[in-house]
Short mmCIF file of C-alpha atoms in Angstrom, two decimals:
data_model
loop_
_atom_site.label_atom_id
_atom_site.label_comp_id
_atom_site.label_asym_id
_atom_site.label_seq_id
_atom_site.Cartn_x
_atom_site.Cartn_y
_atom_site.Cartn_z
CA UNK A 1 13.03 -48.25 -45.41
CA UNK A 2 11.60 -47.17 -41.65
CA UNK A 3 7.93 -49.08 -41.03
CA UNK A 4 6.25 -45.65 -39.93
CA UNK A 5 6.26 -43.82 -43.33
CA UNK A 6 3.85 -46.51 -43.70
CA UNK A 7 1.28 -44.76 -41.44
CA UNK A 8 -0.09 -41.18 -40.74
CA UNK A 9 0.96 -38.79 -37.90
CA UNK A 10 -0.80 -39.88 -34.74
CA UNK A 11 -0.64 -36.50 -33.79
CA UNK A 12 -1.94 -34.06 -36.16
CA UNK A 13 -3.51 -36.88 -38.54
CA UNK A 14 -2.49 -35.14 -41.41
CA UNK A 15 0.87 -35.63 -42.67
CA UNK A 16 2.63 -39.18 -42.98
CA UNK A 17 4.86 -40.55 -39.76
CA UNK A 18 8.22 -40.33 -40.06
CA UNK A 19 9.43 -40.66 -36.38
CA UNK A 20 8.37 -42.85 -33.65
CA UNK A 21 8.43 -41.44 -30.42
CA UNK A 22 11.28 -43.22 -27.80
CA UNK A 23 8.70 -43.10 -25.11
CA UNK A 24 5.47 -44.09 -25.97
CA UNK A 25 6.07 -45.27 -29.82
CA UNK A 26 3.74 -42.89 -31.24
CA UNK A 27 4.37 -42.19 -35.01
CA UNK A 28 4.99 -38.15 -35.33
CA UNK A 29 5.71 -36.36 -38.45
CA UNK A 30 7.40 -33.53 -37.34
CA UNK A 31 8.81 -31.70 -34.35
CA UNK A 32 6.19 -29.52 -34.45
CA UNK A 33 3.71 -32.43 -33.40
CA UNK A 34 6.27 -33.98 -31.03
CA UNK A 35 6.33 -31.03 -29.21
CA UNK A 36 2.00 -30.90 -29.48
CA UNK A 37 0.02 -30.28 -26.06
CA UNK A 38 -1.33 -34.04 -26.58
CA UNK A 39 2.17 -35.14 -26.56
CA UNK A 40 4.03 -32.84 -23.86
CA UNK A 41 4.43 -34.70 -21.01
CA UNK A 42 5.92 -37.61 -23.18
CA UNK A 43 8.43 -34.38 -25.09
CA UNK A 44 9.56 -33.03 -21.40
CA UNK A 45 10.27 -36.29 -19.56
CA UNK A 46 12.07 -37.09 -22.92
CA UNK A 47 13.93 -33.60 -22.52
CA UNK A 48 14.71 -33.87 -19.18
CA UNK A 49 15.99 -37.73 -19.30
CA UNK A 50 18.39 -36.39 -21.70
CA UNK A 51 19.41 -33.19 -19.92
CA UNK A 52 19.91 -35.55 -16.56
CA UNK A 53 21.84 -38.30 -18.92
CA UNK A 54 24.35 -35.32 -20.17
CA UNK A 55 25.03 -34.33 -16.66
CA UNK A 56 25.70 -37.57 -15.35
CA UNK A 57 28.28 -37.12 -18.56
CA UNK A 58 29.57 -34.25 -18.20
CA UNK A 59 32.76 -33.78 -15.97
CA UNK A 60 31.42 -30.85 -14.07
CA UNK A 61 31.26 -30.46 -10.04
CA UNK A 62 28.22 -31.02 -8.08
CA UNK A 63 27.92 -27.19 -7.89
CA UNK A 64 27.44 -26.81 -11.96
CA UNK A 65 25.30 -29.39 -11.88
CA UNK A 66 22.76 -28.03 -8.99
CA UNK A 67 23.28 -24.98 -11.04
CA UNK A 68 21.86 -25.88 -14.43
CA UNK A 69 18.82 -28.19 -12.63
CA UNK A 70 17.96 -24.95 -10.77
CA UNK A 71 17.85 -23.00 -13.96
CA UNK A 72 15.38 -26.08 -15.90
CA UNK A 73 13.48 -25.10 -12.27
CA UNK A 74 13.06 -21.56 -13.03
CA UNK A 75 12.34 -22.30 -16.68
CA UNK A 76 9.76 -24.37 -15.74
CA UNK A 77 8.35 -22.54 -13.06
CA UNK A 78 8.30 -19.05 -15.56
CA UNK A 79 6.57 -21.31 -18.05
CA UNK A 80 3.51 -21.95 -15.22
CA UNK A 81 3.42 -17.89 -14.33
CA UNK A 82 2.93 -17.03 -17.86
CA UNK A 83 0.32 -19.47 -18.61
CA UNK A 84 -1.11 -17.92 -15.43
CA UNK A 85 -0.68 -14.61 -16.45
CA UNK A 86 -2.45 -15.40 -19.57
CA UNK A 87 -5.26 -16.80 -18.32
CA UNK A 88 -5.89 -13.69 -15.97
CA UNK A 89 -5.50 -11.70 -19.47
CA UNK A 90 -8.29 -13.11 -21.55
CA UNK A 91 -10.71 -12.91 -17.55
CA UNK A 92 -9.90 -9.33 -18.04
CA UNK A 93 -10.36 -8.87 -21.30
CA UNK A 94 -13.72 -10.62 -21.31
CA UNK A 95 -14.96 -8.67 -18.13
CA UNK A 96 -14.20 -5.92 -20.11
CA UNK A 97 -15.58 -6.83 -23.18
CA UNK A 98 -18.86 -7.58 -21.35
CA UNK A 99 -19.13 -4.08 -19.39
CA UNK A 100 -18.36 -1.98 -22.86
CA UNK A 101 -20.92 1.05 -22.89
CA UNK A 102 -21.85 -0.05 -19.65
CA UNK A 103 -22.21 3.70 -17.44
CA UNK A 104 -19.34 2.20 -14.61
CA UNK A 105 -20.78 5.32 -12.57
CA UNK A 106 -24.64 5.24 -12.42
CA UNK A 107 -26.04 1.80 -14.07
CA UNK A 108 -25.16 -0.20 -11.36
CA UNK A 109 -27.77 -2.46 -12.15
CA UNK A 110 -26.68 -3.22 -15.54
CA UNK A 111 -23.46 -4.06 -14.49
CA UNK A 112 -24.75 -6.64 -12.10
CA UNK A 113 -26.57 -7.78 -14.91
CA UNK A 114 -23.14 -8.72 -16.54
CA UNK A 115 -21.57 -10.59 -13.92
CA UNK A 116 -20.96 -13.87 -14.48
CA UNK A 117 -22.72 -16.00 -11.32
CA UNK A 118 -18.98 -16.99 -9.65
CA UNK A 119 -18.15 -13.13 -10.19
CA UNK A 120 -21.45 -12.32 -8.44
CA UNK A 121 -21.05 -14.87 -5.53
CA UNK A 122 -17.31 -13.63 -4.77
CA UNK A 123 -18.37 -9.93 -4.94
CA UNK A 124 -21.11 -11.14 -1.76
CA UNK A 125 -18.85 -12.69 -0.07
CA UNK A 126 -15.96 -9.67 0.11
CA UNK A 127 -19.23 -7.37 0.63
CA UNK A 128 -20.35 -9.79 3.81
CA UNK A 129 -16.68 -10.43 5.12
CA UNK A 130 -16.23 -6.39 4.47
CA UNK A 131 -12.71 -7.49 3.19
CA UNK A 132 -11.82 -4.94 0.11
CA UNK A 133 -8.04 -5.21 0.70
CA UNK A 134 -7.62 -7.52 -2.08
CA UNK A 135 -9.38 -4.95 -4.36
CA UNK A 136 -7.31 -1.87 -3.41
CA UNK A 137 -3.45 -1.96 -4.02
CA UNK A 138 -1.32 -2.32 -1.19
CA UNK A 139 -0.12 1.04 0.06
CA UNK A 140 2.76 1.02 2.72
CA UNK A 141 2.96 4.20 4.77
CA UNK A 142 6.19 6.27 4.22
CA UNK A 143 6.47 6.59 8.57
CA UNK A 144 6.32 2.71 8.67
CA UNK A 145 10.19 2.91 7.68
CA UNK A 146 12.83 2.39 10.54
CA UNK A 147 16.23 2.76 10.37
CA UNK A 148 18.45 -0.37 11.90
CA UNK A 149 19.81 0.46 15.73
CA UNK A 150 23.20 0.97 15.92
CA UNK A 151 24.73 -1.63 19.12
CA UNK A 152 26.33 0.31 21.50
CA UNK A 153 28.79 -2.93 21.69
CA UNK A 154 29.88 -4.79 18.43
CA UNK A 155 31.85 -8.32 18.54
CA UNK A 156 34.17 -8.75 16.34
CA UNK A 157 33.37 -12.20 15.16
CA UNK A 158 29.41 -10.92 15.30
CA UNK A 159 27.62 -12.41 11.90
CA UNK A 160 24.02 -11.49 12.85
CA UNK A 161 23.61 -7.88 11.45
CA UNK A 162 19.86 -6.34 12.35
CA UNK A 163 17.84 -5.86 9.35
CA UNK A 164 17.03 -2.44 8.00
CA UNK A 165 14.33 -1.52 6.18
CA UNK A 166 15.18 -0.53 2.29
CA UNK A 167 14.47 2.94 2.06
CA UNK A 168 13.61 2.58 -1.95
CA UNK A 169 10.05 0.39 -1.16
CA UNK A 170 8.90 3.87 0.31
CA UNK A 171 7.64 7.25 -0.98
CA UNK A 172 9.19 9.73 1.26
CA UNK A 173 7.60 13.32 1.09
CA UNK A 174 9.83 16.05 -0.04
CA UNK A 175 10.65 18.71 3.40
CA UNK A 176 10.22 21.99 2.08
CA UNK A 177 13.22 24.18 1.15
CA UNK A 178 11.21 27.23 2.24
CA UNK A 179 10.05 26.11 6.30
CA UNK A 180 11.08 29.13 7.85
CA UNK A 181 12.52 28.97 12.01
CA UNK A 182 9.83 29.99 14.33
CA UNK A 183 11.66 33.39 15.30
CA UNK A 184 10.28 34.42 11.84
CA UNK A 185 7.10 34.18 12.61
CA UNK A 186 7.30 35.68 16.15
CA UNK A 187 10.05 37.05 18.80
CA UNK A 188 8.08 35.75 21.26
CA UNK A 189 8.24 32.03 23.46
CA UNK A 190 6.39 29.19 22.23
CA UNK A 191 3.53 28.72 24.34
CA UNK A 192 2.94 25.16 25.48
CA UNK A 193 -0.43 24.40 23.88
CA UNK A 194 1.67 24.46 20.63
CA UNK A 195 3.14 20.73 20.78
CA UNK A 196 -0.61 19.91 21.57
CA UNK A 197 -1.90 21.81 18.78
CA UNK A 198 0.71 20.46 16.74
CA UNK A 199 -0.84 16.88 17.64
CA UNK A 200 -4.35 17.78 16.98
CA UNK A 201 -3.16 18.64 13.00
CA UNK A 202 -0.97 15.49 12.33
CA UNK A 203 -3.90 13.01 13.85
CA UNK A 204 -6.29 14.63 10.90
CA UNK A 205 -3.25 14.60 8.37
CA UNK A 206 -2.67 10.65 9.20
CA UNK A 207 -6.70 9.70 8.91
CA UNK A 208 -6.91 11.46 5.91
CA UNK A 209 -3.95 9.95 4.31
CA UNK A 210 -4.73 6.72 5.32
CA UNK A 211 -8.26 6.63 4.51
CA UNK A 212 -7.30 7.76 0.95
CA UNK A 213 -4.95 4.78 0.98
CA UNK A 214 -1.81 7.21 0.66
CA UNK A 215 -3.54 9.06 -2.69
CA UNK A 216 -4.13 12.25 -1.06
CA UNK A 217 -2.50 14.30 -3.22
CA UNK A 218 -3.63 12.36 -6.77
CA UNK A 219 -5.69 15.01 -8.64
CA UNK A 220 -9.28 14.34 -8.72
CA UNK A 221 -8.83 13.85 -4.23
CA UNK A 222 -6.65 16.67 -3.27
CA UNK A 223 -9.39 18.89 -3.52
CA UNK A 224 -11.61 16.13 -1.14
CA UNK A 225 -8.64 15.36 0.96
CA UNK A 226 -8.07 18.53 1.74
CA UNK A 227 -11.61 20.09 2.63
CA UNK A 228 -11.94 16.67 5.39
CA UNK A 229 -8.23 17.40 6.05
CA UNK A 230 -9.17 21.02 7.63
CA UNK A 231 -12.56 19.55 8.93
CA UNK A 232 -11.21 17.37 11.35
CA UNK A 233 -9.05 19.84 13.44
CA UNK A 234 -10.37 22.49 14.93
CA UNK A 235 -6.46 23.98 15.36
CA UNK A 236 -6.69 24.64 11.96
CA UNK A 237 -10.66 25.12 11.37
CA UNK A 238 -11.69 27.00 14.17
CA UNK A 239 -7.37 28.43 15.63
CA UNK A 240 -8.47 26.38 19.18
CA UNK A 241 -5.67 25.70 21.48
CA UNK A 242 -5.32 22.25 22.60
CA UNK A 243 -3.59 21.80 26.87
CA UNK A 244 -3.44 17.83 26.47
CA UNK A 245 -2.85 15.04 24.45
CA UNK A 246 -6.00 13.87 25.47
CA UNK A 247 -7.88 17.11 24.18
CA UNK A 248 -6.26 17.18 21.02
CA UNK A 249 -6.64 13.48 20.07
CA UNK A 250 -11.11 13.57 21.41
CA UNK A 251 -11.55 16.81 19.59
CA UNK A 252 -10.65 15.16 16.49
CA UNK A 253 -12.64 11.98 17.40
CA UNK A 254 -15.65 14.18 18.15
CA UNK A 255 -15.38 15.75 14.23
CA UNK A 256 -14.94 12.52 12.78
CA UNK A 257 -18.02 10.47 14.60
CA UNK A 258 -20.25 14.04 12.97
CA UNK A 259 -19.03 13.00 9.58
CA UNK A 260 -20.97 9.91 8.25
CA UNK A 261 -18.69 9.10 5.00
CA UNK A 262 -15.69 9.56 7.07
CA UNK A 263 -15.98 7.92 10.05
CA UNK A 264 -15.25 4.17 9.95
CA UNK A 265 -14.86 2.86 14.02
CA UNK A 266 -12.85 3.22 16.62
CA UNK A 267 -10.87 0.31 16.38
CA UNK A 268 -9.74 2.45 12.68
CA UNK A 269 -9.25 5.43 15.37
CA UNK A 270 -6.88 4.15 17.13
CA UNK A 271 -4.60 2.56 14.28
CA UNK A 272 -4.46 6.09 12.98
CA UNK A 273 -2.99 6.85 16.72
CA UNK A 274 -0.38 4.06 16.60
CA UNK A 275 0.35 5.44 13.21
CA UNK A 276 0.55 8.87 14.24
CA UNK A 277 3.19 7.42 17.52
CA UNK A 278 5.44 6.46 14.59
CA UNK A 279 5.44 9.89 13.01
CA UNK A 280 6.17 11.47 16.57
CA UNK A 281 9.21 9.22 17.07
CA UNK A 282 10.61 9.15 13.72
CA UNK A 283 13.08 6.63 11.56
CA UNK A 284 15.67 6.92 14.54
CA UNK A 285 16.47 5.08 18.06
CA UNK A 286 16.26 8.54 19.47
CA UNK A 287 14.29 11.54 18.36
CA UNK A 288 14.33 13.27 15.22
CA UNK A 289 11.80 15.63 13.66
CA UNK A 290 12.35 14.46 10.04
CA UNK A 291 9.52 12.79 10.21
CA UNK A 292 7.29 16.11 11.26
CA UNK A 293 8.69 17.92 8.79
CA UNK A 294 7.91 15.72 5.92
CA UNK A 295 4.42 15.11 7.21
CA UNK A 296 4.14 18.76 7.52
CA UNK A 297 5.54 19.72 4.44
CA UNK A 298 3.08 17.32 2.95
CA UNK A 299 0.23 19.08 4.19
CA UNK A 300 1.52 21.83 2.88
CA UNK A 301 1.36 20.34 -0.66
CA UNK A 302 -1.84 19.44 -0.65
CA UNK A 303 -3.31 22.92 0.38
CA UNK A 304 -1.39 24.03 -3.01
CA UNK A 305 -2.31 21.44 -4.97
CA UNK A 306 -6.34 21.86 -3.83
CA UNK A 307 -6.03 25.54 -4.25
CA UNK A 308 -4.69 24.90 -8.16
CA UNK A 309 -7.63 22.93 -8.81
CA UNK A 310 -10.05 25.42 -7.52
CA UNK A 311 -8.31 27.79 -9.64
CA UNK A 312 -9.76 27.79 -12.52
CA UNK A 313 -13.26 27.98 -10.52
CA UNK A 314 -15.01 31.29 -10.04
CA UNK A 315 -17.37 30.14 -7.27
CA UNK A 316 -14.41 28.64 -5.48
CA UNK A 317 -13.02 31.76 -4.81
CA UNK A 318 -13.61 31.91 -0.83
CA UNK A 319 -12.02 27.99 -0.59
CA UNK A 320 -8.88 29.34 -2.31
CA UNK A 321 -9.10 32.30 0.13
CA UNK A 322 -9.53 30.27 3.17
CA UNK A 323 -6.89 27.49 1.98
CA UNK A 324 -4.31 30.14 1.77
CA UNK A 325 -4.79 30.98 5.52
CA UNK A 326 -4.59 27.05 6.35
CA UNK A 327 -1.54 27.45 4.27
CA UNK A 328 0.13 30.04 6.49
CA UNK A 329 -1.38 28.11 10.01
CA UNK A 330 0.92 25.26 8.71
CA UNK A 331 4.19 27.55 8.05
CA UNK A 332 3.76 28.78 11.46
CA UNK A 333 3.43 25.06 13.00
CA UNK A 334 6.43 23.76 10.38
CA UNK A 335 8.71 26.87 12.11
CA UNK A 336 7.77 25.62 15.38
CA UNK A 337 8.57 22.10 14.59
CA UNK A 338 11.98 23.29 12.99
CA UNK A 339 12.84 25.26 16.14
CA UNK A 340 11.21 23.85 19.21
CA UNK A 341 9.81 19.81 18.25
CA UNK A 342 12.79 18.21 20.00
CA UNK A 343 12.10 19.41 23.28
CA UNK A 344 8.23 19.31 23.15
CA UNK A 345 7.17 16.49 21.05
CA UNK A 346 9.28 13.61 22.72
CA UNK A 347 6.64 13.88 26.35
CA UNK A 348 3.31 14.02 23.59
CA UNK A 349 4.18 10.55 22.63
CA UNK A 350 3.45 8.64 26.35
CA UNK A 351 0.37 11.09 26.34
CA UNK A 352 -1.05 10.10 23.81
CA UNK A 353 -1.00 6.16 24.33
CA UNK A 354 -2.51 6.54 27.53
CA UNK A 355 -5.33 8.29 26.36
CA UNK A 356 -5.64 5.74 23.98
CA UNK A 357 -5.88 3.09 26.81
CA UNK A 358 -8.03 5.23 28.47
CA UNK A 359 -10.80 5.91 25.47
CA UNK A 360 -10.31 1.95 25.05
CA UNK A 361 -11.15 1.01 28.72
CA UNK A 362 -14.30 3.50 28.17
CA UNK A 363 -15.56 2.15 25.46
CA UNK A 364 -15.45 -0.91 27.17
CA UNK A 365 -17.14 -0.05 29.86
CA UNK A 366 -20.02 1.46 28.07
CA UNK A 367 -20.70 -1.57 25.53
CA UNK A 368 -20.54 -3.20 28.96
CA UNK A 369 -23.53 -0.98 30.66
CA UNK A 370 -25.36 -1.24 27.32
CA UNK A 371 -25.17 -4.98 27.22
CA UNK A 372 -26.93 -4.66 30.70
#
């Protein structure tokens, strides 16, 4: 008779011990107790040793053994990840229960009272550092996609191939099938200002799209986004013509500074300029108008969605009428892009970058004069 039967289980302290752990010699009653949290270090070590011993006895190749050990490591990592996810979900559930019944839109004081001391400190730190990126889902602008450059000469034994962005990582706007060529609108040759007018419109669109983190087509946001877009472009709002890249940029900058809710900083606006350049250049090494057509198709969709949202609002009849005029202007410029962008847009990019550098230098001089 096994001596352990005269002892109670040292893990559950309820049943009689039937077995003894070969590692720590603790008496236990069942597999369930053997695998209990209080005994997991010993049990896991025992299983690991047995696996290693079995591997050593297996008539398997070194590669097969490596695969099995890697599978074990992956399993351990998955267990750790599951535990972390469980703790995260428990924290979310706890916060949700504390905020139940609280008016999240208006009762800020009550929300603050429901937060723990640790949560309050974390929130204050985020506000002080103005680091809100962790609170907002990451959005990857579709115009950052680039195709890999095709080398002029390829060596026969070349192994290195330039990595290309995966198109499936990007949500590209669909190019409208209703875009008409420029000749549909007029038989006259396009004036030179149209390329700068296009730039002015594109600056406003890119700013709004980035400002709303790519959520500009959202049902709850599209009306406000359309209003912001129209207000930032004098080409759209007042049918003003632009005669240089500098004028197109400075007009949008001036409009932006008048709207406190939209203006963030000059640095942010300069980032918008860099993104506009990506749209103007397109995904290929050589110029193509795909991204421009996508952008203007996305603008047309925004205006259409906004008009649909305002359809049930009787008082918004005038706004719907104005948005219809905006749509017609976007149709016109989409036609110009389809027919003439290839000859007009490439020269806009260096002009815009030069204007960006001028703005930066002016800002530095302004700060220097203010300090003096």
